[in-house]
Amino acid sequence: VHDYEGVLAGLPKNTPQILLQHQPDMAEEIDPKYRVDLMLSGHMHGGQLRVPFMSEWFLPSRYGTKFIEGMVQGKGCRVYVNRGIGGIGPGRPRLKAMPEITILELTARA
């Protein structure tokens, strides 16, 4: 259960609203009545094991490769999906999905 009302309601209109959400699929499913300027997510690990013609089988997403990595426009908001720096468990190597530490610079609109 996602308590967007408790998290986002009551914030001043001019306050940037950045939502940390582990699962990037929520960028497609968030109720449009909630303004989210940017969602920051992980979960996909950049595909972690990118096997040609089979990568989608390993992705824990209902939207295929859409949210595999990087800045993506979801139905409800933009989301940045970070690949992370590790695997998802012991003995879980990466294949063609380099680790990532992201630095985002936020600037005010003129």
mmCIF file of N, CA and C in Angstrom, residues 4-76:
data_model
loop_
_atom_site.group_PDB
_atom_site.id
_atom_site.type_symbol
_atom_site.label_atom_id
_atom_site.label_comp_id
_atom_site.label_asym_id
_atom_site.label_seq_id
_atom_site.Cartn_x
_atom_site.Cartn_y
_atom_site.Cartn_z
ATOM 1 N N TYR A 4 0.456 7.896 -0.705
ATOM 2 C CA TYR A 4 0.819 9.142 -1.360
ATOM 3 C C TYR A 4 0.141 10.334 -0.688
ATOM 4 N N GLU A 5 -1.055 10.146 -0.201
ATOM 5 C CA GLU A 5 -1.772 11.221 0.491
ATOM 6 C C GLU A 5 -0.964 11.684 1.698
ATOM 7 N N GLY A 6 -0.483 10.740 2.478
ATOM 8 C CA GLY A 6 0.290 11.086 3.667
ATOM 9 C C GLY A 6 1.641 11.696 3.344
ATOM 10 N N VAL A 7 2.223 11.312 2.222
ATOM 11 C CA VAL A 7 3.550 11.787 1.847
ATOM 12 C C VAL A 7 3.488 13.115 1.105
ATOM 13 N N LEU A 8 2.560 13.267 0.172
ATOM 14 C CA LEU A 8 2.566 14.417 -0.731
ATOM 15 C C LEU A 8 1.538 15.498 -0.407
ATOM 16 N N ALA A 9 0.476 15.146 0.274
ATOM 17 C CA ALA A 9 -0.578 16.129 0.556
ATOM 18 C C ALA A 9 -0.060 17.180 1.536
ATOM 19 N N GLY A 10 -0.495 18.395 1.338
ATOM 20 C CA GLY A 10 -0.163 19.467 2.262
ATOM 21 C C GLY A 10 1.174 20.145 2.010
ATOM 22 N N LEU A 11 1.919 19.703 1.014
ATOM 23 C CA LEU A 11 3.169 20.384 0.700
ATOM 24 C C LEU A 11 2.861 21.692 -0.023
ATOM 25 N N PRO A 12 3.635 22.742 0.246
ATOM 26 C CA PRO A 12 3.411 24.011 -0.459
ATOM 27 C C PRO A 12 3.516 23.822 -1.977
ATOM 28 N N LYS A 13 2.719 24.550 -2.723
ATOM 29 C CA LYS A 13 2.657 24.415 -4.186
ATOM 30 C C LYS A 13 4.000 24.645 -4.862
ATOM 31 N N ASN A 14 4.832 25.543 -4.315
ATOM 32 C CA ASN A 14 6.096 25.865 -4.969
ATOM 33 C C ASN A 14 7.255 24.980 -4.499
ATOM 34 N N THR A 15 6.986 23.997 -3.667
ATOM 35 C CA THR A 15 8.026 23.089 -3.186
ATOM 36 C C THR A 15 8.251 21.970 -4.204
ATOM 37 N N PRO A 16 9.489 21.783 -4.646
ATOM 38 C CA PRO A 16 9.760 20.654 -5.551
ATOM 39 C C PRO A 16 9.407 19.340 -4.846
ATOM 40 N N GLN A 17 8.766 18.460 -5.568
ATOM 41 C CA GLN A 17 8.335 17.194 -4.972
ATOM 42 C C GLN A 17 9.102 16.048 -5.621
ATOM 43 N N ILE A 18 10.065 15.528 -4.865
ATOM 44 C CA ILE A 18 10.901 14.419 -5.315
ATOM 45 C C ILE A 18 10.535 13.210 -4.473
ATOM 46 N N LEU A 19 10.145 12.153 -5.136
ATOM 47 C CA LEU A 19 9.680 10.947 -4.458
ATOM 48 C C LEU A 19 10.705 9.836 -4.611
ATOM 49 N N LEU A 20 11.146 9.266 -3.510
ATOM 50 C CA LEU A 20 12.007 8.095 -3.540
ATOM 51 C C LEU A 20 11.104 6.874 -3.531
ATOM 52 N N GLN A 21 11.167 6.090 -4.575
ATOM 53 C CA GLN A 21 10.292 4.920 -4.730
ATOM 54 C C GLN A 21 11.133 3.781 -5.291
ATOM 55 N N HIS A 22 11.289 2.737 -4.535
ATOM 56 C CA HIS A 22 12.147 1.625 -4.955
ATOM 57 C C HIS A 22 11.731 1.069 -6.323
ATOM 58 N N GLN A 23 10.470 0.830 -6.539
ATOM 59 C CA GLN A 23 9.951 0.198 -7.757
ATOM 60 C C GLN A 23 9.570 1.275 -8.779
ATOM 61 N N PRO A 24 10.291 1.404 -9.905
ATOM 62 C CA PRO A 24 9.990 2.457 -10.878
ATOM 63 C C PRO A 24 8.660 2.282 -11.600
ATOM 64 N N ASP A 25 8.069 1.101 -11.579
ATOM 65 C CA ASP A 25 6.755 0.906 -12.196
ATOM 66 C C ASP A 25 5.723 1.895 -11.659
ATOM 67 N N MET A 26 5.924 2.388 -10.457
ATOM 68 C CA MET A 26 4.963 3.304 -9.854
ATOM 69 C C MET A 26 4.861 4.621 -10.619
ATOM 70 N N ALA A 27 5.847 4.953 -11.454
ATOM 71 C CA ALA A 27 5.761 6.158 -12.289
ATOM 72 C C ALA A 27 4.631 6.035 -13.304
ATOM 73 N N GLU A 28 4.216 4.821 -13.609
ATOM 74 C CA GLU A 28 3.083 4.583 -14.518
ATOM 75 C C GLU A 28 1.767 4.535 -13.748
ATOM 76 N N GLU A 29 1.835 4.242 -12.471
ATOM 77 C CA GLU A 29 0.623 3.917 -11.715
ATOM 78 C C GLU A 29 0.210 4.938 -10.675
ATOM 79 N N ILE A 30 1.045 5.958 -10.446
ATOM 80 C CA ILE A 30 0.706 6.960 -9.440
ATOM 81 C C ILE A 30 -0.523 7.752 -9.880
ATOM 82 N N ASP A 31 -1.391 8.034 -8.950
ATOM 83 C CA ASP A 31 -2.622 8.776 -9.224
ATOM 84 C C ASP A 31 -2.248 10.181 -9.703
ATOM 85 N N PRO A 32 -2.788 10.624 -10.843
ATOM 86 C CA PRO A 32 -2.432 11.942 -11.390
ATOM 87 C C PRO A 32 -2.802 13.111 -10.491
ATOM 88 N N LYS A 33 -3.615 12.902 -9.480
ATOM 89 C CA LYS A 33 -3.948 14.016 -8.578
ATOM 90 C C LYS A 33 -2.757 14.409 -7.698
ATOM 91 N N TYR A 34 -1.723 13.557 -7.652
ATOM 92 C CA TYR A 34 -0.518 13.867 -6.894
ATOM 93 C C TYR A 34 0.559 14.363 -7.828
ATOM 94 N N ARG A 35 1.096 15.541 -7.544
ATOM 95 C CA ARG A 35 2.173 16.100 -8.363
ATOM 96 C C ARG A 35 3.499 15.551 -7.856
ATOM 97 N N VAL A 36 4.209 14.892 -8.737
ATOM 98 C CA VAL A 36 5.566 14.427 -8.456
ATOM 99 C C VAL A 36 6.440 14.998 -9.561
ATOM 100 N N ASP A 37 7.419 15.816 -9.184
ATOM 101 C CA ASP A 37 8.297 16.425 -10.181
ATOM 102 C C ASP A 37 9.363 15.445 -10.656
ATOM 103 N N LEU A 38 9.809 14.589 -9.768
ATOM 104 C CA LEU A 38 10.822 13.605 -10.117
ATOM 105 C C LEU A 38 10.747 12.441 -9.140
ATOM 106 N N MET A 39 10.782 11.250 -9.680
ATOM 107 C CA MET A 39 10.845 10.046 -8.852
ATOM 108 C C MET A 39 12.243 9.459 -9.020
ATOM 109 N N LEU A 40 12.850 9.045 -7.920
ATOM 110 C CA LEU A 40 14.152 8.391 -7.949
ATOM 111 C C LEU A 40 13.954 6.942 -7.543
ATOM 112 N N SER A 41 14.405 6.031 -8.404
ATOM 113 C CA SER A 41 14.164 4.606 -8.179
ATOM 114 C C SER A 41 15.413 3.780 -8.440
ATOM 115 N N GLY A 42 15.306 2.528 -8.105
ATOM 116 C CA GLY A 42 16.345 1.538 -8.362
ATOM 117 C C GLY A 42 15.653 0.277 -8.843
ATOM 118 N N HIS A 43 15.809 -0.800 -8.131
ATOM 119 C CA HIS A 43 15.082 -2.054 -8.321
ATOM 120 C C HIS A 43 15.490 -2.858 -9.545
ATOM 121 N N MET A 44 15.769 -2.205 -10.654
ATOM 122 C CA MET A 44 16.013 -2.926 -11.904
ATOM 123 C C MET A 44 17.481 -3.313 -12.093
ATOM 124 N N HIS A 45 18.386 -2.661 -11.397
ATOM 125 C CA HIS A 45 19.828 -2.949 -11.479
ATOM 126 C C HIS A 45 20.348 -2.880 -12.916
ATOM 127 N N GLY A 46 19.727 -2.071 -13.763
ATOM 128 C CA GLY A 46 20.161 -1.943 -15.157
ATOM 129 C C GLY A 46 19.984 -3.225 -15.944
ATOM 130 N N GLY A 47 19.140 -4.107 -15.445
ATOM 131 C CA GLY A 47 18.957 -5.402 -16.084
ATOM 132 C C GLY A 47 19.848 -6.466 -15.462
ATOM 133 N N GLN A 48 20.911 -6.031 -14.815
ATOM 134 C CA GLN A 48 21.898 -6.859 -14.127
ATOM 135 C C GLN A 48 22.528 -7.926 -15.004
ATOM 136 N N LEU A 49 21.732 -8.772 -15.611
ATOM 137 C CA LEU A 49 22.256 -9.774 -16.543
ATOM 138 C C LEU A 49 21.619 -9.512 -17.898
ATOM 139 N N ARG A 50 22.341 -8.848 -18.762
ATOM 140 C CA ARG A 50 21.802 -8.529 -20.081
ATOM 141 C C ARG A 50 22.198 -9.614 -21.071
ATOM 142 N N VAL A 51 21.318 -10.558 -21.229
ATOM 143 C CA VAL A 51 21.529 -11.668 -22.146
ATOM 144 C C VAL A 51 20.758 -11.347 -23.420
ATOM 145 N N PRO A 52 21.424 -11.309 -24.578
ATOM 146 C CA PRO A 52 20.720 -10.961 -25.819
ATOM 147 C C PRO A 52 19.454 -11.797 -26.016
ATOM 148 N N PHE A 53 18.382 -11.125 -26.361
ATOM 149 C CA PHE A 53 17.068 -11.707 -26.653
ATOM 150 C C PHE A 53 16.377 -12.321 -25.438
ATOM 151 N N MET A 54 16.970 -12.217 -24.246
ATOM 152 C CA MET A 54 16.355 -12.817 -23.064
ATOM 153 C C MET A 54 16.248 -11.836 -21.897
ATOM 154 N N SER A 55 16.764 -10.616 -22.038
ATOM 155 C CA SER A 55 16.846 -9.690 -20.916
ATOM 156 C C SER A 55 15.500 -9.421 -20.250
ATOM 157 N N GLU A 56 14.435 -9.295 -21.032
ATOM 158 C CA GLU A 56 13.138 -8.990 -20.438
ATOM 159 C C GLU A 56 12.663 -10.090 -19.490
ATOM 160 N N TRP A 57 13.113 -11.284 -19.687
ATOM 161 C CA TRP A 57 12.688 -12.385 -18.814
ATOM 162 C C TRP A 57 13.170 -12.195 -17.394
ATOM 163 N N PHE A 58 14.254 -11.446 -17.220
ATOM 164 C CA PHE A 58 14.855 -11.283 -15.907
ATOM 165 C C PHE A 58 14.420 -9.998 -15.205
ATOM 166 N N LEU A 59 13.636 -9.170 -15.851
ATOM 167 C CA LEU A 59 13.283 -7.874 -15.281
ATOM 168 C C LEU A 59 12.036 -7.954 -14.407
ATOM 169 N N PRO A 60 12.145 -7.446 -13.177
ATOM 170 C CA PRO A 60 10.993 -7.438 -12.279
ATOM 171 C C PRO A 60 10.099 -6.219 -12.524
ATOM 172 N N SER A 61 9.566 -6.095 -13.740
ATOM 173 C CA SER A 61 8.736 -4.951 -14.102
ATOM 174 C C SER A 61 7.595 -5.399 -14.997
ATOM 175 N N ARG A 62 6.460 -4.769 -14.820
ATOM 176 C CA ARG A 62 5.306 -5.048 -15.683
ATOM 177 C C ARG A 62 5.419 -4.304 -17.012
ATOM 178 N N TYR A 63 6.458 -3.466 -17.175
ATOM 179 C CA TYR A 63 6.596 -2.625 -18.366
ATOM 180 C C TYR A 63 7.838 -2.977 -19.177
ATOM 181 N N GLY A 64 8.270 -4.207 -19.103
ATOM 182 C CA GLY A 64 9.408 -4.673 -19.895
ATOM 183 C C GLY A 64 10.663 -3.896 -19.593
ATOM 184 N N THR A 65 11.327 -3.410 -20.626
ATOM 185 C CA THR A 65 12.603 -2.706 -20.455
ATOM 186 C C THR A 65 12.445 -1.190 -20.299
ATOM 187 N N LYS A 66 11.228 -0.693 -20.246
ATOM 188 C CA LYS A 66 11.017 0.756 -20.178
ATOM 189 C C LYS A 66 11.799 1.401 -19.036
ATOM 190 N N PHE A 67 11.798 0.790 -17.873
ATOM 191 C CA PHE A 67 12.434 1.389 -16.696
ATOM 192 C C PHE A 67 13.751 0.705 -16.336
ATOM 193 N N ILE A 68 14.462 0.195 -17.318
ATOM 194 C CA ILE A 68 15.688 -0.547 -17.028
ATOM 195 C C ILE A 68 16.779 0.346 -16.424
ATOM 196 N N GLU A 69 16.885 1.614 -16.895
ATOM 197 C CA GLU A 69 17.905 2.516 -16.361
ATOM 198 C C GLU A 69 17.706 3.921 -16.910
ATOM 199 N N GLY A 70 18.296 4.885 -16.209
ATOM 200 C CA GLY A 70 18.337 6.263 -16.688
ATOM 201 C C GLY A 70 17.054 7.048 -16.488
ATOM 202 N N MET A 71 16.987 8.215 -17.125
ATOM 203 C CA MET A 71 15.825 9.104 -17.028
ATOM 204 C C MET A 71 14.752 8.640 -18.000
ATOM 205 N N VAL A 72 13.563 8.412 -17.478
ATOM 206 C CA VAL A 72 12.453 7.884 -18.268
ATOM 207 C C VAL A 72 11.196 8.684 -17.942
ATOM 208 N N GLN A 73 10.379 8.934 -18.942
ATOM 209 C CA GLN A 73 9.095 9.601 -18.715
ATOM 210 C C GLN A 73 8.033 8.543 -18.455
ATOM 211 N N GLY A 74 7.533 8.512 -17.246
ATOM 212 C CA GLY A 74 6.426 7.625 -16.917
ATOM 213 C C GLY A 74 5.111 8.331 -17.165
ATOM 214 N N LYS A 75 4.028 7.627 -17.050
ATOM 215 C CA LYS A 75 2.707 8.216 -17.256
ATOM 216 C C LYS A 75 2.419 9.319 -16.240
ATOM 217 N N GLY A 76 2.848 9.099 -14.997
ATOM 218 C CA GLY A 76 2.564 10.066 -13.935
ATOM 219 C C GLY A 76 3.664 11.066 -13.654
#
